[in-house]
């Protein structure tokens, strides 16, 4: 007995002081925890916090799998859940749109929601990506036929992905989720806190962690999945250490109506301005979405402009070379280094005509963030809750969806191999699978961001040399397109 | 690997005359469990086997007697054994594969399980895990719905650890309560006397290489299988490659498992195992190699039987 006490004191000492602080903070968060009786009704196998794209897909992947459909799932979403009909009743697309890569589309097909999404007729495939900057260089042009040249037998790869409104996809998935008997939806309820969570207790007793909802209801879960985005309540409360930086940038988003075009609207445009990238994502029915990442002051300026001048700014930013780079020194240097071999000004890129602004402008701050632990005892983070990226490569949601795929497979494996679904080894395997992939993407996107927002001649030169190399070496380009489609370069098995 | 745990408690158990002649110590580890004397309270020991008495020593977290402290103590030990990132990591990582193998084979060879729900593939079967250690495989088998699972180990501490770890899980706790999961401290030769032809499946995974007389061990083991029942054995082949990888690689170079875990001359060739089984009226139906990737910490099935392999046999 004595020895036991001694040991526990030693344990506390050897673990650093931060841990003690953490406990205090948790207590402060949840000062009014009451121990309510655990009955079968409020014990769930899975509690998924956040019914956004990632959270609802997670629930759907569990419910749609033969091996895991018996699991009792609670899906907690703070906003009101819209039906598919409600979301498509407004002909003007929502400003939150996402480019889904083929892996994600594959996931949608496997959880039987793709047909619903397709039936809304609000999806737009893209098969070309044009990326250029302000140095006048022609930039890089990805086209899906680059892939087809090399894999002729892969004729079904006709698109690089789809651009779809966020709420259409979410409501389609949630419509499917409602069909499953074992999934309980808690809408318009948020999670107040995780009650008395202590890692050691959870690890070494049969006590399950529990959450308190905003209506003071308590739910106990064998595994709590945090899918509540970049500002995750769970992550904040558990003080999960993370690494990242704030870009000091904001993304300004809006929806445009495009003019009449002869060709279908299947190209994604992105231009790197000195202030940050601006992208035009083509949507179905002649609409397009603008995501303009820029510094905070400029973003504020853009938000305050009237619609007419804002549209002018958008057009200019795609086509005109910025006045700041007109220094004579730059011209001489670029001639010497042959940075601009064809003497292009950037105007030559074909852009679809922009007709009018059809939505309000909104903005959100940009940062990169990656948590060190994806899992804690009986807690697991997926999607933006564990990794947040710059939207310029459109990979944030796709990474989250890859998490969903991996975690649902791990849960299936746990069930099939007779493990508890909160088993630490199984969760560790999820982390082992996803962490390298997520980190690789996070670093690539951060590197690209640094490379393209740097305006020194040297960097511009190297960048354009690299891009022209890329554009002219087709195997390399195929590789990059593969990566942008979510296909890994190296496979270990 | 189980050897380590077995040898730890060997000396003490030998004094109590509980251990048979099958398991012999490989290394002497000083064992400083002061609580041993009182741990008899957990068991109603008889000569043959000591079956767990549920009403007395069910390790619930709410009991307030002295036993709780003892259980706590074993909890700590069992966490060590159950630390999936510790020296038992390769074994922990192997477990899902071997469980899947067992389920897949049983699905083919036992009509009883053909119509079971997909998440309870072992419903209706009596299964035993011989040399259960702290219950890694036993817990999985119990969660997969087997109507009776016995975890058998000669080492008292292993059994205690297994019980205390099972108490972390509500489902397993229920199973212990309704006796569908039992941990029994006994040797196979003692256990086999009273349990002739009782089990639909007998598993003894990563155990036989720690056993002194495998031929005799299999004789006792096959006795408790029902006719038509399955036997699952996994061990390490006696080849040059197994010396390089399982002993030089795993123990000396990568230091994945403690030095002295395995002894090459205890390893068994699949042909020998097959012939031992055949002499006990069991037909080997499948042999499958397993390979470990120490960089990714992942196991995979392979056709190469040179190192680790798992075997499925049917008793006629």
mmCIF file of C-alpha atoms in Angstrom, chain A residues 170 289 382 439 469:
data_model
loop_
_atom_site.group_PDB
_atom_site.id
_atom_site.type_symbol
_atom_site.label_atom_id
_atom_site.label_comp_id
_atom_site.label_asym_id
_atom_site.label_seq_id
_atom_site.Cartn_x
_atom_site.Cartn_y
_atom_site.Cartn_z
ATOM 1 C CA UNK A 170 -23.066 17.927 -46.298
ATOM 2 C CA UNK A 289 -16.232 30.965 -56.812
ATOM 3 C CA UNK A 382 -9.862 13.981 -37.653
ATOM 4 C CA UNK A 439 2.509 16.306 -42.765
ATOM 5 C CA UNK A 469 10.961 22.434 -66.313
#
